[in-house]
Coordinates of C-alpha atoms in Angstrom, one line a residue:
M914 CA 4.5 14.9 16.8
S915 CA 3.0 14.1 20.3
I916 CA 0.0 11.6 20.3
P917 CA -3.2 13.0 22.0
F918 CA -3.9 11.2 25.2
P919 CA -7.2 9.7 24.2
V920 CA -5.5 8.1 21.2
R921 CA -2.9 6.7 23.4
I922 CA -5.5 5.0 25.8
Q923 CA -7.3 3.6 22.7
A924 CA -4.1 2.3 21.3
A925 CA -3.3 0.4 24.8
V926 CA -6.7 -1.0 24.7
V927 CA -6.1 -2.4 21.2
R928 CA -2.7 -3.7 22.3
A929 CA -4.1 -5.4 25.4
A930 CA -6.7 -7.2 23.2
Y931 CA -4.2 -8.7 21.2
A932 CA -2.3 -9.9 24.4
L933 CA -5.2 -11.9 25.4
P934 CA -5.1 -15.9 25.3
Q935 CA -6.2 -16.9 21.9
G936 CA -9.5 -18.2 23.4
L937 CA -10.5 -14.9 24.7
R938 CA -9.5 -13.2 21.6
R939 CA -11.7 -15.7 19.6
A940 CA -14.7 -15.0 22.1
F941 CA -14.2 -11.1 21.4
A942 CA -13.9 -11.6 17.7
G943 CA -16.8 -14.1 17.3
K944 CA -17.0 -17.3 15.1
A945 CA -14.3 -17.8 12.5
E946 CA -15.4 -16.3 9.3
V947 CA -15.1 -18.3 6.2
R948 CA -15.8 -16.9 2.7
D949 CA -14.9 -18.2 -0.8
G950 CA -13.1 -21.2 0.5
Q951 CA -10.9 -19.1 2.9
T952 CA -10.8 -18.6 6.6
L953 CA -10.2 -15.1 8.0
A954 CA -7.2 -14.8 10.4
L955 CA -8.1 -14.2 14.0
D956 CA -5.9 -11.1 14.0
A957 CA -7.8 -9.6 11.2
Q958 CA -11.1 -10.4 12.8
V959 CA -10.0 -8.7 16.0
I960 CA -9.2 -5.5 14.2
L961 CA -12.4 -5.7 12.2
K962 CA -14.5 -6.1 15.3
F963 CA -12.8 -3.0 16.7
Q964 CA -13.5 -1.0 13.5
R965 CA -17.1 -2.3 13.5
M966 CA -17.4 -1.1 17.3
S967 CA -16.1 2.4 16.4
K968 CA -18.0 2.5 13.0
A969 CA -14.7 3.4 11.4
T970 CA -14.8 2.9 7.5
M971 CA -12.3 3.5 4.7
V972 CA -14.5 6.3 3.6
M973 CA -16.1 8.6 6.2
P974 CA -19.6 10.0 5.8
G975 CA -18.2 13.5 5.9
G976 CA -16.2 13.0 2.8
V977 CA -12.6 13.8 1.9
G978 CA -11.4 15.7 4.9
P979 CA -12.7 13.3 7.6
S980 CA -11.5 10.3 5.6
R981 CA -8.0 11.7 5.6
D982 CA -8.3 12.4 9.3
E983 CA -9.5 8.9 10.0
M984 CA -6.4 7.4 8.3
E985 CA -3.9 9.7 10.1
Y986 CA -5.6 8.8 13.3
A987 CA -5.6 4.9 12.5
R988 CA -1.9 4.8 12.4
H989 CA -1.5 5.5 15.9
L990 CA -3.7 2.5 16.9
V991 CA -2.3 -0.1 14.7
G992 CA 1.1 1.0 13.4
G993 CA 3.1 0.0 16.5
R994 CA 6.0 1.5 18.0
T995 CA 8.4 3.6 15.9
I996 CA 11.3 1.8 14.6
A997 CA 13.9 4.2 16.1
S998 CA 17.0 2.4 14.3
V999 CA 15.9 3.7 11.1
A1000 CA 17.2 7.4 10.4
V1001 CA 14.8 9.7 8.6
R1002 CA 15.3 12.9 6.8
D1003 CA 13.0 15.1 4.7
V1004 CA 13.8 15.5 0.9
G1005 CA 12.4 18.0 -1.4
I1006 CA 11.9 16.9 -5.1
P1007 CA 12.0 19.7 -7.6
Q1008 CA 9.3 19.7 -10.3
E1009 CA 7.3 22.1 -12.4
Q1010 CA 4.4 22.1 -9.8
G1011 CA 6.7 23.1 -7.0
E1012 CA 8.8 21.1 -4.7
L1013 CA 7.5 17.5 -4.0
A1014 CA 7.7 16.4 -0.4
A1015 CA 9.5 13.2 0.2
R1016 CA 11.1 11.4 3.1
L1017 CA 14.4 9.3 3.1
Y1018 CA 14.6 6.4 5.4
T1019 CA 18.0 4.8 6.3
P1020 CA 18.2 1.7 8.4
G1021 CA 21.1 1.3 10.9
G1022 CA 24.1 -0.5 9.4
V1023 CA 23.3 0.0 5.7
G1024 CA 26.1 2.0 4.2
K1025 CA 26.5 4.1 1.2
G1026 CA 25.8 2.5 -2.2
S1027 CA 22.8 0.5 -0.9
G1028 CA 19.6 -0.5 -2.7
L1029 CA 16.8 2.1 -2.8
L1030 CA 13.0 1.6 -2.7
V1031 CA 10.9 4.5 -4.2
Y1032 CA 7.8 3.9 -2.0
V1033 CA 4.2 5.1 -3.0
H1034 CA 1.6 5.1 -0.2
G1035 CA -2.0 3.7 -0.6
G1036 CA -5.2 5.4 0.3
G1037 CA -7.3 5.4 -2.9
W1038 CA -5.3 8.2 -4.4
V1039 CA -7.4 10.4 -1.9
V1040 CA -6.1 9.8 1.5
G1041 CA -2.9 8.7 3.0
S1042 CA 0.4 10.7 3.5
L1043 CA 4.2 10.3 4.4
E1044 CA 3.0 10.3 8.0
S1045 CA 0.1 7.6 7.6
H1046 CA 2.8 5.2 6.2
D1047 CA 5.6 6.3 8.2
H1048 CA 5.5 2.9 10.1
V1049 CA 5.3 0.8 6.8
A1050 CA 8.4 2.7 5.3
R1051 CA 10.6 2.1 8.5
F1052 CA 9.6 -1.5 8.6
L1053 CA 10.4 -2.0 4.9
A1054 CA 13.7 -0.2 5.3
E1055 CA 14.6 -2.2 8.3
R1056 CA 13.6 -5.7 7.2
G1057 CA 14.5 -5.1 3.6
R1058 CA 18.0 -3.5 4.4
V1059 CA 17.5 -0.8 1.8
R1060 CA 16.9 2.9 1.8
V1061 CA 13.5 3.9 1.2
L1062 CA 12.3 7.1 -0.5
S1063 CA 8.7 7.7 0.4
V1064 CA 6.7 9.9 -2.0
G1065 CA 4.2 12.6 -0.9
Y1066 CA 2.4 12.8 -4.1
R1067 CA -0.4 15.1 -4.7
L1068 CA -4.0 13.6 -3.9
A1069 CA -7.4 13.7 -5.6
P1070 CA -10.0 15.4 -5.9
E1071 CA -8.0 18.5 -5.7
H1072 CA -5.5 16.9 -7.9
A1073 CA -7.1 14.2 -10.1
F1074 CA -5.4 12.0 -12.6
P1075 CA -2.5 12.3 -13.8
A1076 CA -1.3 14.6 -11.1
G1077 CA -0.2 11.8 -8.7
L1078 CA 1.3 9.7 -11.4
E1079 CA 3.4 12.8 -12.7
D1080 CA 4.6 13.1 -9.0
V1081 CA 5.7 9.6 -8.7
Q1082 CA 7.5 9.6 -12.2
A1083 CA 9.3 12.9 -11.0
A1084 CA 10.3 11.0 -7.7
L1085 CA 11.7 7.9 -9.6
D1086 CA 13.5 10.2 -12.0
Y1087 CA 15.0 12.1 -9.1
A1088 CA 16.1 8.7 -7.4
F1089 CA 18.2 7.9 -10.5
A1090 CA 19.6 11.2 -10.9
K1091 CA 20.5 11.8 -7.3
A1092 CA 21.1 8.2 -6.2
V1093 CA 24.6 8.8 -5.0
D1094 CA 23.5 11.9 -3.1
L1095 CA 20.9 9.7 -1.4
G1096 CA 23.4 7.1 -0.5
A1097 CA 22.1 4.5 -3.0
D1098 CA 23.6 2.6 -6.0
P1099 CA 21.7 3.7 -9.2
E1100 CA 21.9 0.2 -10.5
R1101 CA 19.9 -1.1 -7.4
I1102 CA 16.6 1.1 -7.4
A1103 CA 13.5 -0.5 -7.0
I1104 CA 9.8 0.9 -6.9
G1105 CA 6.8 -0.3 -4.9
G1106 CA 3.6 0.6 -3.3
D1107 CA 0.4 -0.4 -1.5
S1108 CA -3.2 -0.4 -3.1
A1109 CA -3.5 2.8 -5.0
G1110 CA 0.3 3.3 -4.4
G1111 CA 0.8 -0.1 -6.1
N1112 CA -1.3 1.2 -9.0
L1113 CA 0.9 4.3 -9.4
A1114 CA 4.1 2.3 -9.1
A1115 CA 3.0 -0.2 -11.6
V1116 CA 2.1 2.5 -14.1
T1117 CA 5.4 4.4 -13.5
V1118 CA 7.4 1.4 -14.3
Q1119 CA 5.5 0.8 -17.5
Q1120 CA 6.0 4.5 -18.5
A1121 CA 9.7 4.2 -17.7
V1122 CA 10.0 1.1 -20.0
R1123 CA 8.3 2.9 -22.8
R1124 CA 10.3 6.1 -22.4
G1125 CA 13.6 4.3 -22.8
G1126 CA 15.3 5.6 -19.8
P1127 CA 16.4 4.1 -16.7
V1128 CA 14.1 1.3 -15.3
P1129 CA 14.0 0.0 -11.6
V1130 CA 15.4 -3.5 -11.3
F1131 CA 12.4 -4.7 -9.1
Q1132 CA 8.8 -3.8 -8.3
L1133 CA 7.1 -4.5 -5.1
L1134 CA 3.3 -4.4 -5.3
L1135 CA 1.0 -4.9 -2.2
Y1136 CA -2.5 -5.7 -3.0
P1137 CA -2.5 -3.1 -6.0
V1138 CA -5.3 -1.6 -8.0
T1139 CA -4.9 -2.6 -11.5
D1140 CA -8.1 -2.2 -13.5
L1141 CA -10.6 0.4 -12.9
S1142 CA -12.7 -0.3 -15.8
T1143 CA -14.6 -3.4 -14.4
K1144 CA -15.3 -5.5 -11.3
R1145 CA -14.3 -9.1 -11.1
D1146 CA -15.6 -11.8 -8.7
S1147 CA -13.8 -10.8 -5.5
H1148 CA -15.8 -7.4 -5.7
R1149 CA -18.8 -9.5 -5.4
H1150 CA -17.4 -11.8 -2.7
F1151 CA -16.2 -9.0 -0.4
A1152 CA -18.3 -6.2 -1.4
E1153 CA -18.7 -5.1 2.2
T1154 CA -17.8 -6.0 5.7
Y1155 CA -14.0 -6.3 5.3
F1156 CA -12.9 -2.7 5.8
L1157 CA -12.3 -1.7 2.1
T1158 CA -15.6 -2.2 0.3
S1159 CA -16.6 -2.2 -3.4
D1160 CA -18.5 1.2 -2.7
N1161 CA -15.3 2.6 -1.3
M1162 CA -13.5 1.7 -4.5
D1163 CA -16.1 3.4 -6.5
W1164 CA -15.9 6.4 -4.3
F1165 CA -12.0 6.6 -4.7
A1166 CA -12.1 6.0 -8.5
D1167 CA -14.9 8.9 -8.9
R1168 CA -12.4 11.2 -7.5
Y1169 CA -9.2 10.1 -8.9
A1170 CA -10.5 9.4 -12.6
P1171 CA -13.8 11.2 -12.8
E1172 CA -16.0 11.2 -16.0
P1173 CA -15.2 11.6 -18.9
L1174 CA -11.8 10.0 -18.3
D1175 CA -11.4 6.7 -20.1
R1176 CA -10.6 4.2 -17.2
T1177 CA -9.3 1.7 -19.8
D1178 CA -6.4 4.0 -20.3
P1179 CA -3.4 1.9 -19.1
R1180 CA -2.3 4.9 -17.1
I1181 CA -5.2 4.3 -14.8
S1182 CA -5.6 0.6 -15.4
P1183 CA -2.1 -0.9 -16.0
L1184 CA -3.6 -4.4 -16.5
L1185 CA -4.9 -3.2 -19.7
A1186 CA -1.6 -2.3 -21.1
E1187 CA -1.0 -3.9 -24.7
D1188 CA 2.7 -4.9 -23.9
L1189 CA 4.0 -5.8 -20.5
A1190 CA 7.3 -7.0 -21.9
G1191 CA 10.5 -5.8 -20.5
L1192 CA 9.2 -5.0 -16.9
P1193 CA 11.4 -5.9 -14.1
P1194 CA 11.0 -8.9 -11.6
T1195 CA 8.0 -8.5 -9.5
Y1196 CA 6.7 -9.5 -5.9
L1197 CA 3.1 -9.0 -6.0
S1198 CA 0.7 -9.9 -3.0
T1199 CA -3.0 -9.9 -2.7
A1200 CA -5.2 -10.4 0.4
G1201 CA -7.8 -13.0 0.4
F1202 CA -10.6 -10.8 1.8
D1203 CA -10.1 -7.9 -0.6
P1204 CA -12.3 -6.7 -3.4
L1205 CA -9.0 -6.0 -5.3
R1206 CA -7.7 -9.7 -5.0
D1207 CA -8.7 -10.8 -8.5
E1208 CA -7.5 -7.8 -10.5
G1209 CA -4.0 -8.0 -8.7
E1210 CA -3.8 -11.7 -9.6
A1211 CA -4.8 -11.1 -13.1
Y1212 CA -2.1 -8.6 -13.4
A1213 CA 0.5 -11.3 -11.9
Q1214 CA -0.8 -13.6 -14.7
A1215 CA -0.4 -11.1 -17.5
L1216 CA 3.0 -10.3 -16.3
R1217 CA 4.0 -13.9 -16.6
E1218 CA 2.6 -14.4 -19.9
A1219 CA 4.7 -11.2 -21.0
G1220 CA 7.7 -13.1 -19.8
V1221 CA 8.2 -11.2 -16.6
D1222 CA 9.7 -13.0 -13.4
V1223 CA 6.8 -12.8 -11.0
Y1224 CA 6.3 -14.0 -7.4
L1225 CA 2.6 -13.9 -6.6
S1226 CA 1.6 -14.3 -3.0
R1227 CA -1.9 -14.6 -1.9
Q1228 CA -2.4 -13.8 1.7
S1229 CA -5.6 -15.8 1.9
D1230 CA -6.5 -14.9 5.4
L1231 CA -6.0 -11.2 5.5
I1232 CA -7.8 -8.2 4.5
H1233 CA -6.8 -5.3 2.2
G1234 CA -4.4 -2.8 3.8
Y1235 CA -2.6 -5.4 6.0
A1236 CA 0.8 -3.7 5.9
N1237 CA -0.7 -0.7 7.8
Y1238 CA -1.6 -3.1 10.8
I1239 CA 1.9 -4.3 11.6
G1240 CA 1.8 -3.1 15.1
V1241 CA -0.8 -5.4 16.2
G1242 CA -0.8 -9.2 16.5
H1243 CA 1.5 -11.0 14.6
R1244 CA -0.2 -12.0 11.2
F1245 CA 0.0 -8.6 9.6
A1246 CA 3.7 -8.2 10.4
E1247 CA 4.3 -11.8 9.1
A1248 CA 2.8 -11.2 5.7
T1249 CA 4.6 -7.8 5.3
A1250 CA 7.9 -9.3 6.3
E1251 CA 7.6 -11.8 3.4
A1252 CA 7.4 -8.6 1.0
A1253 CA 10.4 -7.1 2.8
E1254 CA 12.4 -10.3 2.5
A1255 CA 11.7 -10.3 -1.2
L1256 CA 12.9 -6.8 -1.3
R1257 CA 16.1 -7.7 0.5
K1258 CA 16.9 -10.5 -1.8
A1259 CA 16.4 -8.3 -4.8
V1260 CA 18.3 -5.1 -3.9
G1261 CA 18.9 -5.2 -0.2
A1262 CA 22.4 -5.3 1.5

């Protein structure tokens, strides 16, 4: 798909800003921001300055449609150049509701019998798509040396809970059943996701353990949503200003799990599951300037207390959604590369 000319111009402006000497970037971004004992990365301040100038937000005033358009638009600005060494093909996953769209990413030089990551994109269960996270999937495939099966699950509010969860469960079942056809080793299947995708991935793993079927050998959770039943201190510290706001999360939650759904249900809030024993080794990252920070770290602690091997990584100087910004600056890619390295060590070539 060709990129519209105005978008190419704006992307060039963003890249040019990040190419400036550090002093000029600091002058553009403004005084260093410190909150809750953390200093925001200059790379993050620059992208926030652009977002404030353009008045872009995670939720557009026009509602669902414009919000989805905004996320698709943003990937052209901050996703970076396409990693062409990763081969891509569309995959249809059969299920009761009709064929589920997915996309298989295979990095160059990775042969048959590789590890496979079932990847679930973020976007508050409402926005995001295979396209919006194409650059993230390519990055994880290339750096992690694994195949990546990215899942195009149904979105709210047209398809509220549990539709998206059912789709991710179907995708995981498909990955195990068709691993050889996908070029993967069924003993080296991982699952992961970012934000709301991390929520769906975490719940899917819990459900897999409870069902007694095959369970992924690793989970990769980037700044996941883990508890919609309450708000912790990070919601207060970062309620606004840092792209994802506390009000944004309320808007997403109201569309994904509207009343009278019980948000203490562990299928919505995986942190509240009674038993977390038996879950696979986990890499879980949080962003310091993120309303979701504290609930993500609470989930890591709960996993540890249940005997799960967890590596918790707080990217204290970054904002929510940092994996989507890997095409600008260096700090976003650096943080995402850490996650990819954990994936490589767990199931990669």
